[in-house]
């Protein structure tokens, strides 16, 4: 069961402003760990996120997937990781402002405060800001006919694996998500067909080997032509069965040959296009749609730091485990900006 986060209530005029030492924009793994570490440093923290629940992309896109590269965990489900991070941060009582998108940034004349206003008009004044917004706003890459079947058989992620038990599933893509879904669903699905437009995969080599040796039917140089719905069971129809798809028409991008496979569900694991949204207008120095930071995780703007997948610097590696270290670095450096008398090194948590 997911941990319920404390929220900042904003029903009336008196709650349209909020003050905190550190505002963390983005409540994914890096943001949640930053909230814990800021609390450990004695700072008050507010976590802001446009999503309605904490967890960022991990909770929204792959809560049931196993993650294998978190230190100390041979394997951990996405939602379990988020629940533990919320619990860890909860020791210090951070406030959550969920369902609020950061819109405007303003520095105060005193040089010691920053105010971020959300799309709902709530103003959060802090002494430093840490942006941990992952890849920003993400939109799934298109798949033929997908829009007509969204919520009726087309999925971009699988919140609960058991909803696909004993189903024929087509997975489209060649990256980690596609192969992870294939691996995790293979024991419970009736059949799985994974299609990819090339014969090279971006997924981790070990996972690819496991899937290729399983019952999953992997088709390369193959793409989706059309999604086929059952007659009398069109998308949006009032029926107890939520799946409107009955087949997928595929084609070879080498020979042009077409054929149809049975399917009730299609997982479009083609990735997402990212957009920094309003943050692009803040005056941040960007590097290929990411925020440029220095070795202290500071941006070019005073009192504004960034950590996690949203950042760019030479040698950057986009891993959750790397984001944890960046979050700790950012918080410790922000602490010295908030309080010039504070030490950069906080001491060990076991001390």
PDB file of N, CA and C in Angstrom, residues 29 32 37 46-47 55 84 95 107 137 166 186 194 255-256 259 262 271 277 292 302 312 322 328 330 342:
ATOM      1  N   UNK A  29      12.314  10.147  -7.239  1.00  0.00           N
ATOM      2  CA  UNK A  29      13.318   9.626  -6.290  1.00  0.00           C
ATOM      3  C   UNK A  29      14.334  10.668  -5.835  1.00  0.00           C
ATOM      4  N   UNK A  32      12.568  13.243  -3.499  1.00  0.00           N
ATOM      5  CA  UNK A  32      12.218  12.678  -2.195  1.00  0.00           C
ATOM      6  C   UNK A  32      13.465  12.495  -1.325  1.00  0.00           C
ATOM      7  N   UNK A  37      17.263  14.569   2.989  1.00  0.00           N
ATOM      8  CA  UNK A  37      18.569  15.101   3.336  1.00  0.00           C
ATOM      9  C   UNK A  37      18.473  16.535   3.839  1.00  0.00           C
ATOM     10  N   UNK A  46       9.527  21.957   1.261  1.00  0.00           N
ATOM     11  CA  UNK A  46       8.261  21.772   0.551  1.00  0.00           C
ATOM     12  C   UNK A  46       8.559  21.105  -0.785  1.00  0.00           C
ATOM     13  N   UNK A  47       7.833  20.026  -1.071  1.00  0.00           N
ATOM     14  CA  UNK A  47       7.950  19.322  -2.345  1.00  0.00           C
ATOM     15  C   UNK A  47       6.780  19.726  -3.229  1.00  0.00           C
ATOM     16  N   UNK A  55       6.348  10.557  -6.318  1.00  0.00           N
ATOM     17  CA  UNK A  55       6.953   9.408  -6.992  1.00  0.00           C
ATOM     18  C   UNK A  55       7.401   9.688  -8.398  1.00  0.00           C
ATOM     19  N   UNK A  84       9.200   3.750   0.306  1.00  0.00           N
ATOM     20  CA  UNK A  84      10.289   3.829   1.274  1.00  0.00           C
ATOM     21  C   UNK A  84      10.927   5.215   1.293  1.00  0.00           C
ATOM     22  N   UNK A  95       6.468  19.228   3.690  1.00  0.00           N
ATOM     23  CA  UNK A  95       5.136  19.544   3.165  1.00  0.00           C
ATOM     24  C   UNK A  95       5.103  19.181   1.681  1.00  0.00           C
ATOM     25  N   UNK A 107      13.182  36.434  -8.054  1.00  0.00           N
ATOM     26  CA  UNK A 107      14.131  36.666  -6.974  1.00  0.00           C
ATOM     27  C   UNK A 107      13.764  37.958  -6.246  1.00  0.00           C
ATOM     28  N   UNK A 137       7.857  17.572 -18.303  1.00  0.00           N
ATOM     29  CA  UNK A 137       6.564  17.054 -18.734  1.00  0.00           C
ATOM     30  C   UNK A 137       6.799  16.053 -19.854  1.00  0.00           C
ATOM     31  N   UNK A 166      -3.605 -13.587 -18.378  1.00  0.00           N
ATOM     32  CA  UNK A 166      -4.319 -14.400 -19.371  1.00  0.00           C
ATOM     33  C   UNK A 166      -4.786 -13.585 -20.569  1.00  0.00           C
ATOM     34  N   UNK A 186       5.534 -12.095 -18.872  1.00  0.00           N
ATOM     35  CA  UNK A 186       5.607 -13.406 -19.523  1.00  0.00           C
ATOM     36  C   UNK A 186       5.035 -14.542 -18.674  1.00  0.00           C
ATOM     37  N   UNK A 194       6.544  -9.128 -28.991  1.00  0.00           N
ATOM     38  CA  UNK A 194       7.286  -7.871 -28.895  1.00  0.00           C
ATOM     39  C   UNK A 194       7.767  -7.509 -30.292  1.00  0.00           C
ATOM     40  N   UNK A 255      10.007  -6.049 -46.234  1.00  0.00           N
ATOM     41  CA  UNK A 255       9.328  -6.688 -47.366  1.00  0.00           C
ATOM     42  C   UNK A 255       7.958  -6.098 -47.651  1.00  0.00           C
ATOM     43  N   UNK A 256       7.384  -5.373 -46.681  1.00  0.00           N
ATOM     44  CA  UNK A 256       6.039  -4.834 -46.847  1.00  0.00           C
ATOM     45  C   UNK A 256       4.946  -5.823 -46.514  1.00  0.00           C
ATOM     46  N   UNK A 259       0.394  -8.851 -41.704  1.00  0.00           N
ATOM     47  CA  UNK A 259      -0.314  -9.954 -41.057  1.00  0.00           C
ATOM     48  C   UNK A 259      -0.909  -9.449 -39.752  1.00  0.00           C
ATOM     49  N   UNK A 262      -3.424 -11.852 -32.769  1.00  0.00           N
ATOM     50  CA  UNK A 262      -4.458 -11.649 -31.752  1.00  0.00           C
ATOM     51  C   UNK A 262      -3.889 -10.835 -30.598  1.00  0.00           C
ATOM     52  N   UNK A 271       8.769   5.227 -25.705  1.00  0.00           N
ATOM     53  CA  UNK A 271       9.419   6.346 -25.062  1.00  0.00           C
ATOM     54  C   UNK A 271       8.540   7.585 -25.041  1.00  0.00           C
ATOM     55  N   UNK A 277       8.668  22.811 -20.171  1.00  0.00           N
ATOM     56  CA  UNK A 277       7.513  23.654 -19.908  1.00  0.00           C
ATOM     57  C   UNK A 277       7.905  25.060 -19.482  1.00  0.00           C
ATOM     58  N   UNK A 292      21.817  22.970 -17.226  1.00  0.00           N
ATOM     59  CA  UNK A 292      23.257  22.906 -16.992  1.00  0.00           C
ATOM     60  C   UNK A 292      23.563  23.252 -15.532  1.00  0.00           C
ATOM     61  N   UNK A 302      20.980  32.525  -9.178  1.00  0.00           N
ATOM     62  CA  UNK A 302      21.273  32.522  -7.738  1.00  0.00           C
ATOM     63  C   UNK A 302      20.249  31.705  -6.961  1.00  0.00           C
ATOM     64  N   UNK A 312      22.392  18.424 -16.708  1.00  0.00           N
ATOM     65  CA  UNK A 312      23.413  18.090 -17.701  1.00  0.00           C
ATOM     66  C   UNK A 312      24.758  18.636 -17.247  1.00  0.00           C
ATOM     67  N   UNK A 322      22.605   7.727  -9.324  1.00  0.00           N
ATOM     68  CA  UNK A 322      23.376   8.959  -9.518  1.00  0.00           C
ATOM     69  C   UNK A 322      22.578  10.155  -9.015  1.00  0.00           C
ATOM     70  N   UNK A 328      22.004  14.869  -2.693  1.00  0.00           N
ATOM     71  CA  UNK A 328      22.746  15.146  -1.458  1.00  0.00           C
ATOM     72  C   UNK A 328      23.746  16.277  -1.671  1.00  0.00           C
ATOM     73  N   UNK A 330      23.522  18.717  -3.891  1.00  0.00           N
ATOM     74  CA  UNK A 330      22.773  19.961  -4.046  1.00  0.00           C
ATOM     75  C   UNK A 330      22.293  20.489  -2.701  1.00  0.00           C
ATOM     76  N   UNK A 342      26.800  27.713   7.988  1.00  0.00           N
ATOM     77  CA  UNK A 342      26.681  26.257   7.987  1.00  0.00           C
ATOM     78  C   UNK A 342      27.886  25.630   7.302  1.00  0.00           C
TER      79      UNK A 342
END
